[in-house]
CSV table of C-alpha atoms in Angstrom, one decimal:
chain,number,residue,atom,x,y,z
A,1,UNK,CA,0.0,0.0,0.0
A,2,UNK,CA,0.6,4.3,-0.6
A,3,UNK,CA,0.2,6.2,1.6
A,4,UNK,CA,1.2,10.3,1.3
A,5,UNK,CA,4.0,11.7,2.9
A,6,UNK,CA,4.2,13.8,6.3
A,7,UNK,CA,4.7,17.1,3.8
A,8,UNK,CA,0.6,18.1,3.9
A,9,UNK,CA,-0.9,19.6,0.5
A,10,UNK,CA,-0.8,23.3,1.8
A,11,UNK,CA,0.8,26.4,0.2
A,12,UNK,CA,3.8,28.4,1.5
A,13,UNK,CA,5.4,31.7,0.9
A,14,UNK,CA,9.0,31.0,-1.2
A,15,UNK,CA,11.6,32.9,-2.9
A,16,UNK,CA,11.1,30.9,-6.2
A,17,UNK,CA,12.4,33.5,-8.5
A,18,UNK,CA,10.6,31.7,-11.2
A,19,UNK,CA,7.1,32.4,-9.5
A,20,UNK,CA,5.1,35.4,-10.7
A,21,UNK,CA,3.0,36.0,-7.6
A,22,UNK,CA,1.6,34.5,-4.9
A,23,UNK,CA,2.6,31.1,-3.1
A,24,UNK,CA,4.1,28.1,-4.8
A,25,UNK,CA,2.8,24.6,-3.7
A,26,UNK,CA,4.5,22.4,-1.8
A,27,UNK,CA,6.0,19.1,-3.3
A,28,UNK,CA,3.6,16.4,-3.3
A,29,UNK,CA,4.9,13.1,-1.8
A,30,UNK,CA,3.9,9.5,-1.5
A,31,UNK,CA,5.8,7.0,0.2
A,32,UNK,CA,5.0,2.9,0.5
A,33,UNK,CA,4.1,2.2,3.8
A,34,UNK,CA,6.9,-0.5,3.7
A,35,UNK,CA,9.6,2.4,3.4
A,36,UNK,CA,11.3,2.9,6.7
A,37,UNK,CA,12.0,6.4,8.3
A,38,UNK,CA,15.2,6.2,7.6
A,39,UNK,CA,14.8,7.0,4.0
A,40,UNK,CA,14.0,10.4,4.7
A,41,UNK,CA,17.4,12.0,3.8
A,42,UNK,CA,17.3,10.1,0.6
A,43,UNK,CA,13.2,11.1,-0.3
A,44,UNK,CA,15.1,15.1,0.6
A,45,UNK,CA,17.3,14.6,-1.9
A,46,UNK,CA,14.9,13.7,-3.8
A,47,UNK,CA,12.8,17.1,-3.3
A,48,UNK,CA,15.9,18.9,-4.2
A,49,UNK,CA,16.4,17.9,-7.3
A,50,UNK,CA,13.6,18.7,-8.3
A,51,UNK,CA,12.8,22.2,-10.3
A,52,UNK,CA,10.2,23.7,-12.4
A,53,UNK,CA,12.7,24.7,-15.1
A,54,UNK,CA,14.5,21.4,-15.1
A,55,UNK,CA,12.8,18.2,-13.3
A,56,UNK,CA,9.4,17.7,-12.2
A,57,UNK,CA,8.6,14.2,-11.0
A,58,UNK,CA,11.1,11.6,-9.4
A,59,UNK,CA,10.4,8.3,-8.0
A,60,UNK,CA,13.0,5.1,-6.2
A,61,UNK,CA,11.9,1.8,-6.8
A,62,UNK,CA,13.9,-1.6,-5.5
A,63,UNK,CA,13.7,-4.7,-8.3
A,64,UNK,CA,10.2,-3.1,-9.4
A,65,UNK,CA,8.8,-1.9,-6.2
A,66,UNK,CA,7.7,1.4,-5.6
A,67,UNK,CA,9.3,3.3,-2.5
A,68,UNK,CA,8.2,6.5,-2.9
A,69,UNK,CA,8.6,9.6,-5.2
A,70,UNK,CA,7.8,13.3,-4.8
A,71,UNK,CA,6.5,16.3,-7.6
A,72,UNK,CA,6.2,19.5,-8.1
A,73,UNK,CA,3.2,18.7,-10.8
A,74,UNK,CA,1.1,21.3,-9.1
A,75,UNK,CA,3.4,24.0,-9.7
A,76,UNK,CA,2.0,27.3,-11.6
A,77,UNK,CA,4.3,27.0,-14.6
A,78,UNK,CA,3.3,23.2,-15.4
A,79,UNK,CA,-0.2,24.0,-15.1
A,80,UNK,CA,-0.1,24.3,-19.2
A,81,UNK,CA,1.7,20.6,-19.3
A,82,UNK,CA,-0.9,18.7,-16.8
A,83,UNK,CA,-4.2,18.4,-16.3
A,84,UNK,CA,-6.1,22.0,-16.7
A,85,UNK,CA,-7.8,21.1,-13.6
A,86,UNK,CA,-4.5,20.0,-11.6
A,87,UNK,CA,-2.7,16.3,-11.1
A,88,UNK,CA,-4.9,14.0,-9.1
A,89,UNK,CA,-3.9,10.9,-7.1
A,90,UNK,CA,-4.7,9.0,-10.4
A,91,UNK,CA,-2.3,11.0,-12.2
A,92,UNK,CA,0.2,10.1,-10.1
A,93,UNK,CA,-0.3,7.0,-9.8
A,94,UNK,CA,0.4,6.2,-13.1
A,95,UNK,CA,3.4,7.7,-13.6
A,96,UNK,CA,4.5,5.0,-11.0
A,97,UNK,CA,2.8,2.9,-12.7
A,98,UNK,CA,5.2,3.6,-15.5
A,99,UNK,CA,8.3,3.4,-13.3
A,100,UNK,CA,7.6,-0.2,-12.4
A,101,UNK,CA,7.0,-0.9,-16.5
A,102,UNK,CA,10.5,0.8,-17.7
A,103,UNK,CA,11.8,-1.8,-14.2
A,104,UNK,CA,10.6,-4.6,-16.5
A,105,UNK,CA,11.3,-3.2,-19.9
A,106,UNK,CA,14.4,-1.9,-19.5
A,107,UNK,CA,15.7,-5.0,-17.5
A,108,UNK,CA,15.1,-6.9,-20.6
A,109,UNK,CA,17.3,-4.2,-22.9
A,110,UNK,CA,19.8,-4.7,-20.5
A,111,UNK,CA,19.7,-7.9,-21.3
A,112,UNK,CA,20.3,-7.9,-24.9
A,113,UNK,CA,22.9,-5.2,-25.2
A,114,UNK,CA,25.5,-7.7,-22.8
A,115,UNK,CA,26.5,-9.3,-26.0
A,116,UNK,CA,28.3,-6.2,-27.1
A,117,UNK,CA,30.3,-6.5,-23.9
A,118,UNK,CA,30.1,-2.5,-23.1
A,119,UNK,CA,28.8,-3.3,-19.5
A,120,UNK,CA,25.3,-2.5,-18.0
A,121,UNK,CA,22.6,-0.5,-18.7
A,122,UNK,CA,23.2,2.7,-16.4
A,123,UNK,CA,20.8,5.5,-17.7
A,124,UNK,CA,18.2,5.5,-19.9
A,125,UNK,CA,16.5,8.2,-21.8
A,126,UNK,CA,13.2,8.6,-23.3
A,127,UNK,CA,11.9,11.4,-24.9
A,128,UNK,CA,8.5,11.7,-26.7
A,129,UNK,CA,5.7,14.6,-27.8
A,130,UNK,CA,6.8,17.2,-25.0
A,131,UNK,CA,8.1,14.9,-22.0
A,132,UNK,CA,11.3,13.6,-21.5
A,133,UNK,CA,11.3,10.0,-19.0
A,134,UNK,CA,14.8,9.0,-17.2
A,135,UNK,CA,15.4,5.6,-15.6
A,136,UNK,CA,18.9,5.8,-13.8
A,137,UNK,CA,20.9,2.6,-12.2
A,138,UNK,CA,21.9,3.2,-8.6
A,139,UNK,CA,22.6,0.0,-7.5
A,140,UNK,CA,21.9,-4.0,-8.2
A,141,UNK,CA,17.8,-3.6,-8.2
A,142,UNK,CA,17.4,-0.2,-7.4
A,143,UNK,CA,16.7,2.5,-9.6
A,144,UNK,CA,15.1,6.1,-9.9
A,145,UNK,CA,12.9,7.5,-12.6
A,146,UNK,CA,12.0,11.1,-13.2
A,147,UNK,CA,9.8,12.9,-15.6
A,148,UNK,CA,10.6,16.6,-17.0
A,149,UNK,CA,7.5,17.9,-19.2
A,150,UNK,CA,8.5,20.2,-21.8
A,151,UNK,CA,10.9,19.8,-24.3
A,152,UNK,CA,13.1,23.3,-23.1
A,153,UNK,CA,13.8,20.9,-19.5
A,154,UNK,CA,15.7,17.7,-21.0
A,155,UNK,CA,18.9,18.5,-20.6
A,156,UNK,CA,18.2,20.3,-17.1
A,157,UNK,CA,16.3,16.9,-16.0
A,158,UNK,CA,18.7,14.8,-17.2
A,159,UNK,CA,21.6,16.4,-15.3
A,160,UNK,CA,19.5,16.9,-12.2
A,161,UNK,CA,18.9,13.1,-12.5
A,162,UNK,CA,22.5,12.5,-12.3
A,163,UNK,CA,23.4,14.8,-9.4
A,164,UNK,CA,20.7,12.9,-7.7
A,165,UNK,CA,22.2,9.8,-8.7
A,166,UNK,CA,24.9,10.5,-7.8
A,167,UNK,CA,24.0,11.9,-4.2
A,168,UNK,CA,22.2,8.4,-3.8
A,169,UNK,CA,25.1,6.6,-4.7
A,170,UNK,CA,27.5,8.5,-2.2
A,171,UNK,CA,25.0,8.3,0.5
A,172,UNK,CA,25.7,4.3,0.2
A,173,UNK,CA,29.6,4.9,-0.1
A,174,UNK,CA,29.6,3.1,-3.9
A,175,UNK,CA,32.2,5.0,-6.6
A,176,UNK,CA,30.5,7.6,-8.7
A,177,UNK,CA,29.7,6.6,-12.0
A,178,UNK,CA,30.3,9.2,-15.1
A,179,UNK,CA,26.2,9.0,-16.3
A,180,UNK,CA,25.9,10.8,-19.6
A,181,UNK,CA,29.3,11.4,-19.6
A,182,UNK,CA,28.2,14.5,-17.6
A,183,UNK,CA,31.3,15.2,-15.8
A,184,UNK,CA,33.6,17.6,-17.4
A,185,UNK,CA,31.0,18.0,-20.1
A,186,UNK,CA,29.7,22.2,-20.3
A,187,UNK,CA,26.1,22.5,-20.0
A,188,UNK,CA,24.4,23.2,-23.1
A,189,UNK,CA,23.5,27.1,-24.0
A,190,UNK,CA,19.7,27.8,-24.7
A,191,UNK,CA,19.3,27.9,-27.9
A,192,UNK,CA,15.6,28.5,-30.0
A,193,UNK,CA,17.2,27.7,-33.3
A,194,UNK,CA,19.6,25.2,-34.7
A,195,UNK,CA,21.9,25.8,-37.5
A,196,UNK,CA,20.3,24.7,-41.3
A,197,UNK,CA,21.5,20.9,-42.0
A,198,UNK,CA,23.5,22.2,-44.6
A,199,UNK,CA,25.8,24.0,-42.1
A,200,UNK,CA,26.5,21.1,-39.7
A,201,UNK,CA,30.3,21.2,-39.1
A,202,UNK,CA,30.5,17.3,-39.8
A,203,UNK,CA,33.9,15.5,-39.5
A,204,UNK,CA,34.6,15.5,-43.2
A,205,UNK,CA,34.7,12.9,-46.1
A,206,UNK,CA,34.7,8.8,-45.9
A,207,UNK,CA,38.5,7.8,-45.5
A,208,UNK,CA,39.6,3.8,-45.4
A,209,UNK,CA,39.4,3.6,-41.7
A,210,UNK,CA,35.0,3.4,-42.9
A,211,UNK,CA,33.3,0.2,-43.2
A,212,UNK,CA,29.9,0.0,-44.6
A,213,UNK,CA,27.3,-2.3,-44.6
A,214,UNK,CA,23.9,-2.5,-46.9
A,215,UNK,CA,21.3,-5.3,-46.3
A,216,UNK,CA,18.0,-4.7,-48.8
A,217,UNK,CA,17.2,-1.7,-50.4
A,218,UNK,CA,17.4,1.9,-48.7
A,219,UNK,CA,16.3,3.7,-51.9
A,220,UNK,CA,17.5,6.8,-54.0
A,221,UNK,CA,18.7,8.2,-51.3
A,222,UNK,CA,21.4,5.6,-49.9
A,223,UNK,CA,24.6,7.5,-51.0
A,224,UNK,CA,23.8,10.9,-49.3
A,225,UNK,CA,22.3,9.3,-45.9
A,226,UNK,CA,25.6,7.0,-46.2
A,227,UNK,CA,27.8,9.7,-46.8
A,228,UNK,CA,26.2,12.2,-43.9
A,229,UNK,CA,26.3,9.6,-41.9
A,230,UNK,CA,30.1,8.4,-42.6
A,231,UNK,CA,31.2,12.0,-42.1
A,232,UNK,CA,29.4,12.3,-38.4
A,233,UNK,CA,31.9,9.7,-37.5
A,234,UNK,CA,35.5,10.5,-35.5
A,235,UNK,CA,37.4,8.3,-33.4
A,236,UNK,CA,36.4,10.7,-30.7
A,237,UNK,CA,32.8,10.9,-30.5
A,238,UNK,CA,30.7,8.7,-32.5
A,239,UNK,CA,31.5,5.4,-33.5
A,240,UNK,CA,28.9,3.6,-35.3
A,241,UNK,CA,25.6,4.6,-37.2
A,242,UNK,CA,23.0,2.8,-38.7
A,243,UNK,CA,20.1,4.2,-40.7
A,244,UNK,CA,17.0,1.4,-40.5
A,245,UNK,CA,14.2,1.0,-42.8
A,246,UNK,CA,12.1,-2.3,-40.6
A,247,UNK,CA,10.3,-2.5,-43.7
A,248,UNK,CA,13.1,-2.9,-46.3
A,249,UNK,CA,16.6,-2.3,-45.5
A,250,UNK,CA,19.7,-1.5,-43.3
A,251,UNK,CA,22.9,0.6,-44.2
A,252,UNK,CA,25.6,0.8,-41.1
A,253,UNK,CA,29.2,3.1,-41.4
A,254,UNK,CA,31.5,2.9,-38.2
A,255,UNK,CA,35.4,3.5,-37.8
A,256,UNK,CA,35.2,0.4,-35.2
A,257,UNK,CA,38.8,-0.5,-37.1
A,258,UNK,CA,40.0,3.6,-35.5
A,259,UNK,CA,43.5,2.2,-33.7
A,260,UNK,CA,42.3,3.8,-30.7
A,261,UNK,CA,39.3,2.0,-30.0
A,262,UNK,CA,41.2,-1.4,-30.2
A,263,UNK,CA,41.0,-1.5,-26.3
A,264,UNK,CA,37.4,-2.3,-26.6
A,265,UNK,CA,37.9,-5.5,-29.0
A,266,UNK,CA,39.9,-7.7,-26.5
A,267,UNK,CA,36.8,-10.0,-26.1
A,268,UNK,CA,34.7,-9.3,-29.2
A,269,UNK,CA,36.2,-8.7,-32.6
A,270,UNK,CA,35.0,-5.5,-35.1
A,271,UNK,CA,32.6,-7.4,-37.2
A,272,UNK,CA,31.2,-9.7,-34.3
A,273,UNK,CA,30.5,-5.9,-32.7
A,274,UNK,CA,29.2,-5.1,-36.0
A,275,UNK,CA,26.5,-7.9,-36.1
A,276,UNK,CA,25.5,-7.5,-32.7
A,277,UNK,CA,24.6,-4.0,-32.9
A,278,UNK,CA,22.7,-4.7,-36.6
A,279,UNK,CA,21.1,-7.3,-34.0
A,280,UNK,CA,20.0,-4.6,-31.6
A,281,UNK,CA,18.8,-2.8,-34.5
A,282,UNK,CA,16.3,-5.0,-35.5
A,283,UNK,CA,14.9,-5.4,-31.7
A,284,UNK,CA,15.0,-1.9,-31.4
A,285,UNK,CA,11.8,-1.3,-33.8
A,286,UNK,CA,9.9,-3.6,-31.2
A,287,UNK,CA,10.9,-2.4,-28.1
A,288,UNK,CA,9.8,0.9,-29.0
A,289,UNK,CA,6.4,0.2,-30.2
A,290,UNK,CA,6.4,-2.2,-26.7
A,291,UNK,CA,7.5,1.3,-24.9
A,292,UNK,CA,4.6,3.2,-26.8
A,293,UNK,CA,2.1,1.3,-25.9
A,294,UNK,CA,3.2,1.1,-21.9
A,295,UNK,CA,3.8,5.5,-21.9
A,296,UNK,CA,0.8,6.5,-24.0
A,297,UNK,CA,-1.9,6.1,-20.7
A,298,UNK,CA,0.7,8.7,-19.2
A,299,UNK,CA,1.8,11.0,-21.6
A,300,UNK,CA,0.6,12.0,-25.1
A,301,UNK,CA,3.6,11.3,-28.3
A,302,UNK,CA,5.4,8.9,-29.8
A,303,UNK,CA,9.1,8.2,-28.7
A,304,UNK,CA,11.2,10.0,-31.0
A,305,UNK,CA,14.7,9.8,-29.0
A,306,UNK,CA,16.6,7.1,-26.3
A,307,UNK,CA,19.6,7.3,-25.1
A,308,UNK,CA,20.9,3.9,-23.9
A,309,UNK,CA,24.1,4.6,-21.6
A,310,UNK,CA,26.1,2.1,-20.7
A,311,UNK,CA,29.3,1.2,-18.4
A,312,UNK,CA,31.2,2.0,-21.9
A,313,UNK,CA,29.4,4.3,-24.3
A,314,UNK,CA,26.0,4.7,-25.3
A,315,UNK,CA,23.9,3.6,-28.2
A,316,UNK,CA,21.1,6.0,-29.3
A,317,UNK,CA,17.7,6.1,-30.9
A,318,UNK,CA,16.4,8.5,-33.5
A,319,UNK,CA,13.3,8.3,-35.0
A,320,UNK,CA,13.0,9.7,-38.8
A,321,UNK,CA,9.0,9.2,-39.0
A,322,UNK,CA,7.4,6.3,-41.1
A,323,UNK,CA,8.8,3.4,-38.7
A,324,UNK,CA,12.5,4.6,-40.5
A,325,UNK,CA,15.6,5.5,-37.6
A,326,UNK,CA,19.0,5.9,-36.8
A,327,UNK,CA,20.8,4.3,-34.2
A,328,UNK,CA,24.2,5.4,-33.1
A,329,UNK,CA,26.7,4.4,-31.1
A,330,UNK,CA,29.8,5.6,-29.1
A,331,UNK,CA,32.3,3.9,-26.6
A,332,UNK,CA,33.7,6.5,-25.3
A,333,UNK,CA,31.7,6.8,-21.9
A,334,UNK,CA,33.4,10.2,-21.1
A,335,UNK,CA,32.2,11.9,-24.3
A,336,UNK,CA,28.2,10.2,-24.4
A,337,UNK,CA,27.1,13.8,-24.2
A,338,UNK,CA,29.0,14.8,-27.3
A,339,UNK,CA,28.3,11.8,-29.2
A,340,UNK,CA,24.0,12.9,-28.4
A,341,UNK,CA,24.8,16.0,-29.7
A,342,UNK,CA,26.4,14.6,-32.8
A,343,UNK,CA,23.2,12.6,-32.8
A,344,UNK,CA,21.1,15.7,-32.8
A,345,UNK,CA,22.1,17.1,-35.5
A,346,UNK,CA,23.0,13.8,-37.7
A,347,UNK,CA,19.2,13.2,-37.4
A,348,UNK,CA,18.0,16.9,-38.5
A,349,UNK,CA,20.7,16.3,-41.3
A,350,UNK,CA,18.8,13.0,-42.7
A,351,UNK,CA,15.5,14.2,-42.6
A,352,UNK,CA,16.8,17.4,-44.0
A,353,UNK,CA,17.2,14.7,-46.9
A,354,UNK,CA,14.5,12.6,-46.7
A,355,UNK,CA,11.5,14.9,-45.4
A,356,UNK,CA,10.6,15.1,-41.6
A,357,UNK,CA,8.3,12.0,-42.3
A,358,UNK,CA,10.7,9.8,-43.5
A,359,UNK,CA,9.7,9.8,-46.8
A,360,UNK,CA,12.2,9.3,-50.0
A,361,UNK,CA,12.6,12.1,-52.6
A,362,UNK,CA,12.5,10.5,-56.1
């Protein structure tokens, strides 16, 4: 059983610089009545984390069990992003409800990407229509998720989700862990317009260190999404990309043979990593329509990005439109957040070619 917190529903005077006028609820908590008070410096980091520019609703769970989770749903400046007439106990409940499903769903992705031998799933990224979900790895079977509505909070989310990780994790004495290759990494600068595709400062021309793949037919279109792709690559950031067409074909480009990732191909050789991730691909275009189905009682969209993070690199998800996507791949864990950016614009760059529904130009 629920039950809420000790923090009543009330309102209180604060100094939220963010609040127009008037009082700013407090954050609404619910904690299992299995929880012990002991947890309570753990649910306060929890509260901290969380801000109406940046995170909005985080929740712990142990091997699929809800523990508790606090929001700031009822703020003023969400009240555009919830329901007009204010989050109820229903509403709430399921976005628990979809912690415990990414628990299951996400266990079984964990599962699949051991073959490429890059370690276990530590952070997990899912943004659709205007939300952004984050599942983070604390320890063996215990886990936080957190919601940020509005697609100008990712990034702020996803950081705050790994300072709060990160708190959790030193709280319980374990070594911190580099999610999103975070650390070192500059915060992104607000931006409300990206460069044309045309101006992306990719890497440059195919050399010989590029190894492509085709499987079926990609369409008219197969050199220029090759060659975009090929020249999104350095041995630095991004690694591997794949565009995927379920319906009719697969084209890969990687520098896997770069001599500096050689370190990463004591147990598995280039191709065998190759095969696996063209593997994964083909997964991939279930698992999301798996993950649709689970979100859409909670939030409205269809995932468009995930970021898959791993003890060594990340892979990512990009959807195109028309079931078409790119997924992407770096091993580098200290330069994931690079790589994502790479990502960004890689995908504008393809659709930039093949329409923002996927379609193919003739």
């Amino acid at each position: 059983m629920e039950k809420t917190g000790d923090h009543p529903h009330t309102l209180i005077e604060t100094a939220d610089p963010l609040a127009e006028t008037g009082p700013v609820p407090v954050p609404h908590r619910k904690k299992a009545e299995h929880v012990t008070d002991d947890s309570a410096a753990f649910i306060d980091l929890c509260e901290q984390a969380l801000h109406p520019e940046g995170l909005h609703h985080v929740a712990e769970y142990h091997r699929g069990v809800f523990n508790y989770s606090v929001d700031i749903l009822d703020h003023p400046h969400l009240a555009h992003l919830v329901n007009p007439h204010g989050p109820s106990e229903g509403d709430r409940a399921l976005y628990i409800r979809v912690g415990r499903q990414l628990n299951f769903l996400l266990g079984r992705m964990d599962r699949s990407l051991r073959p490429v031998e890059s370690g276990r799933l530590i952070r997990t990224v899912l943004r659709l229509g205007q939300a952004t979900l984050f599942h983070y790895y604390v320890r063996p079977g215990r886990y936080l998720t957190g919601v940020s509505l509005g697609r100008e909070t990712a990034e702020a989310g996803d950081r705050a989700m790994t300072r709060l990780a990160t708190g959790f994790r030193t709280g319980l004495h374990q070594l911190r862990i580099d999610y999103g290759g975070f650390i070192g990494a500059p915060e992104a600068s607000p931006s409300p317009e990206r460069p044309a595709p045309t101006e992306f400062p990719f890497a440059g021309s195919p050399t010989q260190e590029h190894h492509r793949e085709v499987f079926g037919d990609i369409g008219p279109d197969a050199d220029r999404i090759g060659a975009l792709c090929a020249a999104s690559l350095t041995a630095k950031n991004l690694h591997y990309v794949a565009y995927v067409d379920p319906t009719s074909g697969f084209l890969s480009t990687d520098l896997l043979s770069a001599e500096g990732l050689a370190g990463y191909h004591s147990l598995i050789n280039r191709q065998q990593r190759r095969d696996r991730y063209h593997d994964i691909s083909r997964r991939l275009h279930f698992v999301v329509a798996r993950l649709n189905h689970s979100l859409k009682a909670v939030l409205p969209g269809r995932l468009t990005r995930t970021v898959l993070d791993v003890d060594e690199g990340a892979l990512f998800y990009c959807a195109l439109g028309n079931g078409t996507f790119l997924l992407g791949v770096t091993l580098h864990q200290d330069r994931v957040a690079h790589a994502d950016e790479v990502m960004t614009r890689l995908t504008l760059g393809v659709q930039h070619l093949t329409g923002p529904e996927g379609t193919r130009e003739a």
